[in-house]
């Protein structure tokens, strides 16, 4: 799990002011609630008294009440009442729960997981224009799967597995008929075209200047029939967002770590542009995204998960996969993830001592052991894959 990032937890509409919502994310039990003015609160869910889960508790005005002994905690985490000690009791300052920075954006609740910082120093929630500027209607649903989030993310960063994974369930014929079949044959050639498309061509990976977003475009096609081609654009933004856009559909997934064995998949499915001219009424246009979400949850996604559950090792990282050139997006994701983890764990640089008046500040000599002046690994030359220029460029080959 990458520290110092905003992670989505749930849909904003799930958090109410009349009942707390308990969730588990980042290996921690959390509780979400709103005060009577609607302000959002995210806290550690374990009551420090005897470890009961506050997510099972009740709301009492602007406090959350522990279900075990009625201890009440405010939005700042401090204990406000201990019924067993009476109204005038002196409450120990150690009776408090941790409170996490939280924001509402893009219809989701986001928690800052990382260093404690003043609110003004927290970065904005990262999301690409594909999400921030998207004006399409959508439906959102979430579910839990027993796989590590790195493997889950990998499965959405490439789509050449679909020919082999999504081919046997009878419900997949809806995909074949509506998304891959040709109108001249009333969609009945959909399965044949779906299974024949096995080759990836025109693949290109670009990394944005700030190093948080990767874009991958490619054609998934039938080798001997260029008319049977689906063009994909996959956008990944750290720590866990995957946006997929094709001519047929558009989705955004957030693969949020619950712990090292489980992942919460928050999936947003956008309306189909093909039917927009026909269905003018918004509720009707939302029906198809909702139907697609249920199909994904109960049919398509379980087919992927059955494969992922048997992958070894359970957690993906550099060097554990033998990538081929079309896995360039996967390789880039893992290398950037490793860098973010290293940056988050690196000790802070000490402030330089001021130089005596009138003298220039001394400059440390370059290290001779392959490390930089601050002790971190020295950057390789540009030709070896060092810092990218401000404008993103294509990587030549995939790297394990």
GROMACS .gro file of C-alpha atoms in nm:
model
  400
    1UNK     CA    1   0.000   0.000   0.000
    2UNK     CA    2   0.144   0.334  -0.105
    3UNK     CA    3   0.150   0.595   0.174
    4UNK     CA    4   0.080   0.965   0.130
    5UNK     CA    5  -0.209   0.917  -0.109
    6UNK     CA    6  -0.584   0.980  -0.112
    7UNK     CA    7  -0.783   0.656  -0.124
    8UNK     CA    8  -1.155   0.633  -0.203
    9UNK     CA    9  -1.357   0.446   0.058
   10UNK     CA   10  -1.727   0.443  -0.037
   11UNK     CA   11  -1.983   0.644  -0.229
   12UNK     CA   12  -2.056   0.974  -0.055
   13UNK     CA   13  -2.428   0.897  -0.039
   14UNK     CA   14  -2.361   0.591   0.177
   15UNK     CA   15  -2.248   0.803   0.474
   16UNK     CA   16  -2.539   0.937   0.679
   17UNK     CA   17  -2.589   1.140   0.996
   18UNK     CA   18  -2.827   0.894   1.159
   19UNK     CA   19  -2.613   0.580   1.146
   20UNK     CA   20  -2.236   0.517   1.137
   21UNK     CA   21  -2.083   0.316   0.853
   22UNK     CA   22  -1.805   0.072   0.937
   23UNK     CA   23  -1.554  -0.027   0.668
   24UNK     CA   24  -1.211  -0.188   0.655
   25UNK     CA   25  -0.947  -0.026   0.436
   26UNK     CA   26  -0.567  -0.015   0.434
   27UNK     CA   27  -0.559  -0.291   0.696
   28UNK     CA   28  -0.754  -0.074   0.943
   29UNK     CA   29  -1.109  -0.077   1.074
   30UNK     CA   30  -1.264   0.264   1.008
   31UNK     CA   31  -1.595   0.431   1.086
   32UNK     CA   32  -1.757   0.701   0.874
   33UNK     CA   33  -2.032   0.934   0.992
   34UNK     CA   34  -2.174   1.283   0.954
   35UNK     CA   35  -2.253   1.535   1.222
   36UNK     CA   36  -2.593   1.704   1.239
   37UNK     CA   37  -2.471   1.968   0.990
   38UNK     CA   38  -2.369   1.702   0.739
   39UNK     CA   39  -1.994   1.738   0.791
   40UNK     CA   40  -1.806   1.418   0.712
   41UNK     CA   41  -1.595   1.237   0.975
   42UNK     CA   42  -1.358   0.941   0.929
   43UNK     CA   43  -1.208   0.776   1.239
   44UNK     CA   44  -1.045   0.461   1.360
   45UNK     CA   45  -1.330   0.227   1.449
   46UNK     CA   46  -1.188   0.066   1.762
   47UNK     CA   47  -1.306   0.209   2.094
   48UNK     CA   48  -0.989   0.248   2.308
   49UNK     CA   49  -1.180   0.125   2.613
   50UNK     CA   50  -1.220  -0.242   2.518
   51UNK     CA   51  -1.185  -0.252   2.142
   52UNK     CA   52  -1.551  -0.260   2.036
   53UNK     CA   53  -1.621  -0.152   1.679
   54UNK     CA   54  -1.778   0.194   1.664
   55UNK     CA   55  -1.923   0.104   1.325
   56UNK     CA   56  -2.176  -0.105   1.522
   57UNK     CA   57  -2.266   0.193   1.740
   58UNK     CA   58  -2.520   0.475   1.724
   59UNK     CA   59  -2.523   0.847   1.655
   60UNK     CA   60  -2.586   1.081   1.948
   61UNK     CA   61  -2.602   1.436   1.818
   62UNK     CA   62  -2.252   1.532   1.708
   63UNK     CA   63  -2.093   1.223   1.865
   64UNK     CA   64  -2.070   0.854   1.789
   65UNK     CA   65  -2.163   0.615   2.069
   66UNK     CA   66  -1.981   0.288   2.136
   67UNK     CA   67  -2.221  -0.009   2.125
   68UNK     CA   68  -2.052  -0.179   2.425
   69UNK     CA   69  -2.053   0.074   2.712
   70UNK     CA   70  -2.189   0.393   2.558
   71UNK     CA   71  -1.864   0.591   2.548
   72UNK     CA   72  -1.918   0.883   2.308
   73UNK     CA   73  -1.657   1.039   2.079
   74UNK     CA   74  -1.665   1.371   1.895
   75UNK     CA   75  -1.546   1.460   1.547
   76UNK     CA   76  -1.201   1.547   1.687
   77UNK     CA   77  -1.168   1.194   1.831
   78UNK     CA   78  -1.188   1.299   2.197
   79UNK     CA   79  -1.413   1.109   2.434
   80UNK     CA   80  -1.703   1.332   2.542
   81UNK     CA   81  -1.900   1.106   2.775
   82UNK     CA   82  -1.858   0.793   2.991
   83UNK     CA   83  -2.201   0.698   3.125
   84UNK     CA   84  -2.058   0.465   3.392
   85UNK     CA   85  -1.869   0.759   3.549
   86UNK     CA   86  -2.154   1.009   3.545
   87UNK     CA   87  -2.206   1.344   3.379
   88UNK     CA   88  -1.942   1.536   3.576
   89UNK     CA   89  -1.663   1.281   3.549
   90UNK     CA   90  -1.312   1.379   3.449
   91UNK     CA   91  -1.240   1.198   3.121
   92UNK     CA   92  -0.880   1.083   3.062
   93UNK     CA   93  -0.719   1.251   2.762
   94UNK     CA   94  -0.595   0.912   2.640
   95UNK     CA   95  -0.952   0.808   2.562
   96UNK     CA   96  -0.966   0.918   2.201
   97UNK     CA   97  -0.987   0.762   1.857
   98UNK     CA   98  -0.766   0.862   1.560
   99UNK     CA   99  -0.930   1.095   1.312
  100UNK     CA  100  -0.827   1.088   0.946
  101UNK     CA  101  -0.840   1.371   0.690
  102UNK     CA  102  -1.130   1.308   0.457
  103UNK     CA  103  -1.282   1.472   0.148
  104UNK     CA  104  -1.581   1.431  -0.077
  105UNK     CA  105  -1.507   1.448  -0.447
  106UNK     CA  106  -1.636   1.286  -0.766
  107UNK     CA  107  -1.923   1.132  -0.571
  108UNK     CA  108  -1.686   0.938  -0.342
  109UNK     CA  109  -1.544   0.972   0.009
  110UNK     CA  110  -1.161   0.994   0.013
  111UNK     CA  111  -0.929   0.934   0.309
  112UNK     CA  112  -0.571   1.059   0.335
  113UNK     CA  113  -0.346   0.767   0.427
  114UNK     CA  114   0.000   0.888   0.515
  115UNK     CA  115   0.197   1.144   0.706
  116UNK     CA  116   0.019   1.381   0.940
  117UNK     CA  117   0.010   1.722   0.774
  118UNK     CA  118  -0.181   2.046   0.821
  119UNK     CA  119  -0.495   2.047   0.610
  120UNK     CA  120  -0.354   2.328   0.396
  121UNK     CA  121  -0.051   2.112   0.308
  122UNK     CA  122  -0.250   1.814   0.183
  123UNK     CA  123  -0.240   1.767  -0.196
  124UNK     CA  124  -0.559   1.764  -0.404
  125UNK     CA  125  -0.732   1.436  -0.477
  126UNK     CA  126  -0.574   1.303  -0.796
  127UNK     CA  127  -0.798   1.225  -1.092
  128UNK     CA  128  -0.748   1.269  -1.467
  129UNK     CA  129  -0.976   1.472  -1.698
  130UNK     CA  130  -1.144   1.147  -1.803
  131UNK     CA  131  -1.311   1.158  -1.460
  132UNK     CA  132  -1.311   1.524  -1.358
  133UNK     CA  133  -1.449   1.650  -1.690
  134UNK     CA  134  -1.681   1.359  -1.765
  135UNK     CA  135  -2.041   1.479  -1.800
  136UNK     CA  136  -2.199   1.145  -1.886
  137UNK     CA  137  -2.462   0.985  -1.667
  138UNK     CA  138  -2.330   0.691  -1.469
  139UNK     CA  139  -2.408   0.426  -1.209
  140UNK     CA  140  -2.169   0.312  -0.935
  141UNK     CA  141  -2.146  -0.011  -0.737
  142UNK     CA  142  -1.882  -0.167  -0.511
  143UNK     CA  143  -1.791  -0.517  -0.398
  144UNK     CA  144  -1.512  -0.707  -0.224
  145UNK     CA  145  -1.283  -0.970  -0.380
  146UNK     CA  146  -1.024  -1.195  -0.209
  147UNK     CA  147  -0.723  -1.083  -0.416
  148UNK     CA  148  -0.439  -0.837  -0.366
  149UNK     CA  149  -0.501  -0.500  -0.525
  150UNK     CA  150  -0.184  -0.514  -0.741
  151UNK     CA  151  -0.310  -0.823  -0.922
  152UNK     CA  152  -0.655  -0.666  -0.956
  153UNK     CA  153  -0.508  -0.351  -1.110
  154UNK     CA  154  -0.293  -0.557  -1.348
  155UNK     CA  155  -0.602  -0.733  -1.481
  156UNK     CA  156  -0.750  -0.399  -1.592
  157UNK     CA  157  -0.434  -0.256  -1.743
  158UNK     CA  158  -0.451  -0.498  -2.036
  159UNK     CA  159  -0.742  -0.653  -2.218
  160UNK     CA  160  -0.590  -0.925  -2.431
  161UNK     CA  161  -0.690  -1.175  -2.162
  162UNK     CA  162  -1.062  -1.126  -2.235
  163UNK     CA  163  -1.058  -1.361  -2.534
  164UNK     CA  164  -0.955  -1.649  -2.310
  165UNK     CA  165  -1.124  -1.568  -1.979
  166UNK     CA  166  -1.467  -1.442  -2.090
  167UNK     CA  167  -1.572  -1.704  -2.340
  168UNK     CA  168  -1.772  -1.984  -2.178
  169UNK     CA  169  -2.051  -1.837  -1.961
  170UNK     CA  170  -2.387  -1.823  -2.135
  171UNK     CA  171  -2.443  -1.465  -2.017
  172UNK     CA  172  -2.136  -1.349  -2.211
  173UNK     CA  173  -2.345  -1.387  -2.526
  174UNK     CA  174  -2.509  -1.055  -2.440
  175UNK     CA  175  -2.166  -0.895  -2.478
  176UNK     CA  176  -2.109  -1.079  -2.803
  177UNK     CA  177  -2.445  -0.977  -2.943
  178UNK     CA  178  -2.453  -0.610  -2.840
  179UNK     CA  179  -2.088  -0.506  -2.834
  180UNK     CA  180  -1.904  -0.717  -3.091
  181UNK     CA  181  -2.158  -0.838  -3.344
  182UNK     CA  182  -2.211  -0.654  -3.672
  183UNK     CA  183  -2.551  -0.502  -3.759
  184UNK     CA  184  -2.551  -0.672  -4.099
  185UNK     CA  185  -2.567  -1.009  -3.923
  186UNK     CA  186  -2.789  -0.889  -3.636
  187UNK     CA  187  -2.505  -0.940  -3.390
  188UNK     CA  188  -2.504  -1.317  -3.435
  189UNK     CA  189  -2.139  -1.311  -3.546
  190UNK     CA  190  -2.037  -1.148  -3.215
  191UNK     CA  191  -1.886  -1.454  -3.046
  192UNK     CA  192  -1.685  -1.547  -3.354
  193UNK     CA  193  -1.546  -1.194  -3.382
  194UNK     CA  194  -1.481  -1.176  -3.007
  195UNK     CA  195  -1.275  -1.497  -3.002
  196UNK     CA  196  -1.088  -1.411  -3.321
  197UNK     CA  197  -0.949  -1.084  -3.181
  198UNK     CA  198  -0.625  -1.193  -3.012
  199UNK     CA  199  -0.358  -0.952  -3.130
  200UNK     CA  200  -0.248  -0.622  -2.973
  201UNK     CA  201  -0.115  -0.358  -3.215
  202UNK     CA  202  -0.035   0.013  -3.215
  203UNK     CA  203   0.031   0.009  -2.843
  204UNK     CA  204   0.168   0.324  -2.687
  205UNK     CA  205   0.236   0.421  -2.324
  206UNK     CA  206   0.273   0.778  -2.200
  207UNK     CA  207   0.342   0.912  -1.853
  208UNK     CA  208   0.226   1.255  -1.745
  209UNK     CA  209   0.484   1.500  -1.614
  210UNK     CA  210   0.382   1.480  -1.247
  211UNK     CA  211   0.433   1.103  -1.254
  212UNK     CA  212   0.094   1.004  -1.115
  213UNK     CA  213  -0.091   0.916  -1.436
  214UNK     CA  214  -0.013   0.667  -1.715
  215UNK     CA  215  -0.204   0.634  -2.042
  216UNK     CA  216  -0.203   0.328  -2.264
  217UNK     CA  217  -0.365   0.315  -2.606
  218UNK     CA  218  -0.378   0.005  -2.827
  219UNK     CA  219  -0.584  -0.186  -3.081
  220UNK     CA  220  -0.719  -0.530  -2.993
  221UNK     CA  221  -0.774  -0.687  -3.331
  222UNK     CA  222  -0.815  -0.993  -3.548
  223UNK     CA  223  -0.486  -1.049  -3.728
  224UNK     CA  224  -0.634  -1.141  -4.066
  225UNK     CA  225  -0.928  -0.898  -4.054
  226UNK     CA  226  -0.841  -0.537  -3.964
  227UNK     CA  227  -1.210  -0.443  -3.962
  228UNK     CA  228  -1.249  -0.650  -3.644
  229UNK     CA  229  -1.065  -0.408  -3.417
  230UNK     CA  230  -1.145  -0.248  -3.082
  231UNK     CA  231  -0.946   0.059  -2.985
  232UNK     CA  232  -0.874   0.098  -2.613
  233UNK     CA  233  -0.748   0.391  -2.408
  234UNK     CA  234  -0.661   0.294  -2.050
  235UNK     CA  235  -0.575   0.566  -1.801
  236UNK     CA  236  -0.423   0.479  -1.465
  237UNK     CA  237  -0.384   0.732  -1.184
  238UNK     CA  238  -0.211   0.642  -0.859
  239UNK     CA  239  -0.278   0.497  -0.620
  240UNK     CA  240  -0.557   0.279  -0.761
  241UNK     CA  241  -0.776   0.426  -1.039
  242UNK     CA  242  -0.820   0.261  -1.380
  243UNK     CA  243  -1.030   0.431  -1.649
  244UNK     CA  244  -1.118   0.227  -1.959
  245UNK     CA  245  -1.262   0.381  -2.273
  246UNK     CA  246  -1.358   0.209  -2.597
  247UNK     CA  247  -1.612   0.274  -2.871
  248UNK     CA  248  -1.846   0.032  -2.697
  249UNK     CA  249  -1.824   0.128  -2.327
  250UNK     CA  250  -1.654   0.349  -2.067
  251UNK     CA  251  -1.580   0.265  -1.702
  252UNK     CA  252  -1.380   0.387  -1.403
  253UNK     CA  253  -1.255   0.142  -1.140
  254UNK     CA  254  -1.096   0.217  -0.804
  255UNK     CA  255  -0.920  -0.091  -0.664
  256UNK     CA  256  -0.884  -0.002  -0.295
  257UNK     CA  257  -0.678  -0.216  -0.056
  258UNK     CA  258  -0.878  -0.362   0.231
  259UNK     CA  259  -0.572  -0.551   0.350
  260UNK     CA  260  -0.304  -0.771   0.193
  261UNK     CA  261  -0.559  -1.034   0.095
  262UNK     CA  262  -0.870  -0.841  -0.006
  263UNK     CA  263  -0.963  -0.552  -0.235
  264UNK     CA  264  -1.269  -0.329  -0.261
  265UNK     CA  265  -1.368  -0.267  -0.622
  266UNK     CA  266  -1.560   0.056  -0.674
  267UNK     CA  267  -1.684   0.047  -1.032
  268UNK     CA  268  -1.848   0.334  -1.220
  269UNK     CA  269  -2.016   0.256  -1.552
  270UNK     CA  270  -2.104   0.541  -1.785
  271UNK     CA  271  -2.403   0.563  -2.013
  272UNK     CA  272  -2.381   0.418  -2.362
  273UNK     CA  273  -2.343   0.692  -2.623
  274UNK     CA  274  -2.501   0.463  -2.884
  275UNK     CA  275  -2.843   0.472  -2.714
  276UNK     CA  276  -2.838   0.835  -2.599
  277UNK     CA  277  -3.023   0.962  -2.910
  278UNK     CA  278  -3.294   0.700  -2.853
  279UNK     CA  279  -3.339   0.721  -2.474
  280UNK     CA  280  -3.401   1.085  -2.389
  281UNK     CA  281  -3.521   1.025  -2.031
  282UNK     CA  282  -3.232   1.019  -1.783
  283UNK     CA  283  -3.363   0.740  -1.553
  284UNK     CA  284  -3.399   0.514  -1.855
  285UNK     CA  285  -3.047   0.596  -1.969
  286UNK     CA  286  -2.916   0.491  -1.628
  287UNK     CA  287  -3.078   0.150  -1.655
  288UNK     CA  288  -2.821   0.013  -1.898
  289UNK     CA  289  -2.519   0.116  -1.684
  290UNK     CA  290  -2.688  -0.042  -1.382
  291UNK     CA  291  -2.750  -0.362  -1.578
  292UNK     CA  292  -2.386  -0.362  -1.689
  293UNK     CA  293  -2.270  -0.324  -1.329
  294UNK     CA  294  -2.471  -0.625  -1.217
  295UNK     CA  295  -2.344  -0.828  -1.510
  296UNK     CA  296  -1.989  -0.726  -1.421
  297UNK     CA  297  -2.032  -0.811  -1.053
  298UNK     CA  298  -2.195  -1.149  -1.100
  299UNK     CA  299  -2.056  -1.274  -1.433
  300UNK     CA  300  -1.753  -1.101  -1.582
  301UNK     CA  301  -1.559  -1.001  -1.273
  302UNK     CA  302  -1.586  -1.343  -1.102
  303UNK     CA  303  -1.432  -1.499  -1.413
  304UNK     CA  304  -1.127  -1.274  -1.372
  305UNK     CA  305  -1.113  -1.327  -0.997
  306UNK     CA  306  -1.105  -1.707  -1.032
  307UNK     CA  307  -0.782  -1.666  -1.228
  308UNK     CA  308  -0.634  -1.406  -0.992
  309UNK     CA  309  -0.705  -1.617  -0.683
  310UNK     CA  310  -0.466  -1.882  -0.818
  311UNK     CA  311  -0.187  -1.648  -0.928
  312UNK     CA  312   0.149  -1.675  -0.754
  313UNK     CA  313   0.293  -1.476  -0.596
  314UNK     CA  314  -0.020  -1.313  -0.458
  315UNK     CA  315   0.137  -0.966  -0.465
  316UNK     CA  316   0.281  -0.840  -0.791
  317UNK     CA  317   0.610  -0.650  -0.806
  318UNK     CA  318   0.904  -0.594  -1.035
  319UNK     CA  319   1.081  -0.916  -1.129
  320UNK     CA  320   0.800  -1.160  -1.048
  321UNK     CA  321   0.649  -1.152  -1.401
  322UNK     CA  322   0.804  -1.233  -1.739
  323UNK     CA  323   0.653  -0.950  -1.939
  324UNK     CA  324   0.620  -0.930  -2.316
  325UNK     CA  325   0.625  -0.598  -2.510
  326UNK     CA  326   0.247  -0.550  -2.493
  327UNK     CA  327   0.271  -0.561  -2.111
  328UNK     CA  328   0.442  -0.223  -2.115
  329UNK     CA  329   0.161  -0.063  -1.914
  330UNK     CA  330   0.189  -0.330  -1.643
  331UNK     CA  331   0.565  -0.287  -1.626
  332UNK     CA  332   0.536   0.091  -1.602
  333UNK     CA  333   0.277   0.064  -1.324
  334UNK     CA  334   0.499  -0.164  -1.114
  335UNK     CA  335   0.811   0.048  -1.162
  336UNK     CA  336   0.629   0.368  -1.068
  337UNK     CA  337   0.465   0.198  -0.770
  338UNK     CA  338   0.808   0.086  -0.646
  339UNK     CA  339   0.936   0.442  -0.677
  340UNK     CA  340   0.644   0.589  -0.484
  341UNK     CA  341   0.694   0.332  -0.207
  342UNK     CA  342   1.065   0.414  -0.192
  343UNK     CA  343   0.999   0.787  -0.185
  344UNK     CA  344   0.746   0.750   0.095
  345UNK     CA  345   0.987   0.546   0.309
  346UNK     CA  346   1.293   0.765   0.249
  347UNK     CA  347   1.398   0.970   0.555
  348UNK     CA  348   1.346   1.345   0.521
  349UNK     CA  349   1.649   1.543   0.411
  350UNK     CA  350   1.811   1.742   0.692
  351UNK     CA  351   1.803   2.117   0.647
  352UNK     CA  352   2.142   2.251   0.533
  353UNK     CA  353   2.339   2.454   0.785
  354UNK     CA  354   2.358   2.822   0.694
  355UNK     CA  355   2.691   2.937   0.554
  356UNK     CA  356   2.889   3.202   0.744
  357UNK     CA  357   2.811   3.557   0.640
  358UNK     CA  358   2.980   3.652   0.317
  359UNK     CA  359   3.072   3.296   0.220
  360UNK     CA  360   2.895   3.083  -0.045
  361UNK     CA  361   2.715   2.773   0.079
  362UNK     CA  362   2.931   2.461   0.044
  363UNK     CA  363   2.821   2.209  -0.217
  364UNK     CA  364   2.858   1.838  -0.133
  365UNK     CA  365   3.072   1.637  -0.368
  366UNK     CA  366   2.901   1.374  -0.582
  367UNK     CA  367   2.905   1.030  -0.429
  368UNK     CA  368   3.133   0.772  -0.591
  369UNK     CA  369   2.929   0.464  -0.504
  370UNK     CA  370   2.637   0.505  -0.742
  371UNK     CA  371   2.428   0.711  -0.502
  372UNK     CA  372   2.322   1.072  -0.524
  373UNK     CA  373   2.425   1.352  -0.293
  374UNK     CA  374   2.142   1.276  -0.055
  375UNK     CA  375   2.228   0.905  -0.034
  376UNK     CA  376   1.947   0.791  -0.262
  377UNK     CA  377   2.022   0.589  -0.577
  378UNK     CA  378   2.171   0.810  -0.845
  379UNK     CA  379   1.947   0.876  -1.143
  380UNK     CA  380   2.053   0.695  -1.460
  381UNK     CA  381   2.125   0.897  -1.774
  382UNK     CA  382   1.826   0.993  -1.986
  383UNK     CA  383   1.898   0.721  -2.240
  384UNK     CA  384   1.863   0.462  -1.965
  385UNK     CA  385   1.514   0.559  -1.856
  386UNK     CA  386   1.585   0.844  -1.613
  387UNK     CA  387   1.365   1.149  -1.548
  388UNK     CA  388   1.116   1.206  -1.824
  389UNK     CA  389   1.082   1.544  -1.991
  390UNK     CA  390   0.777   1.756  -1.909
  391UNK     CA  391   0.603   1.622  -2.217
  392UNK     CA  392   0.532   1.254  -2.185
  393UNK     CA  393   0.703   1.018  -2.423
  394UNK     CA  394   0.654   0.661  -2.530
  395UNK     CA  395   0.860   0.392  -2.365
  396UNK     CA  396   1.040   0.187  -2.624
  397UNK     CA  397   0.992  -0.154  -2.466
  398UNK     CA  398   0.830  -0.313  -2.163
  399UNK     CA  399   1.053  -0.368  -1.869
  400UNK     CA  400   0.998  -0.636  -1.605
   0.00000   0.00000   0.00000
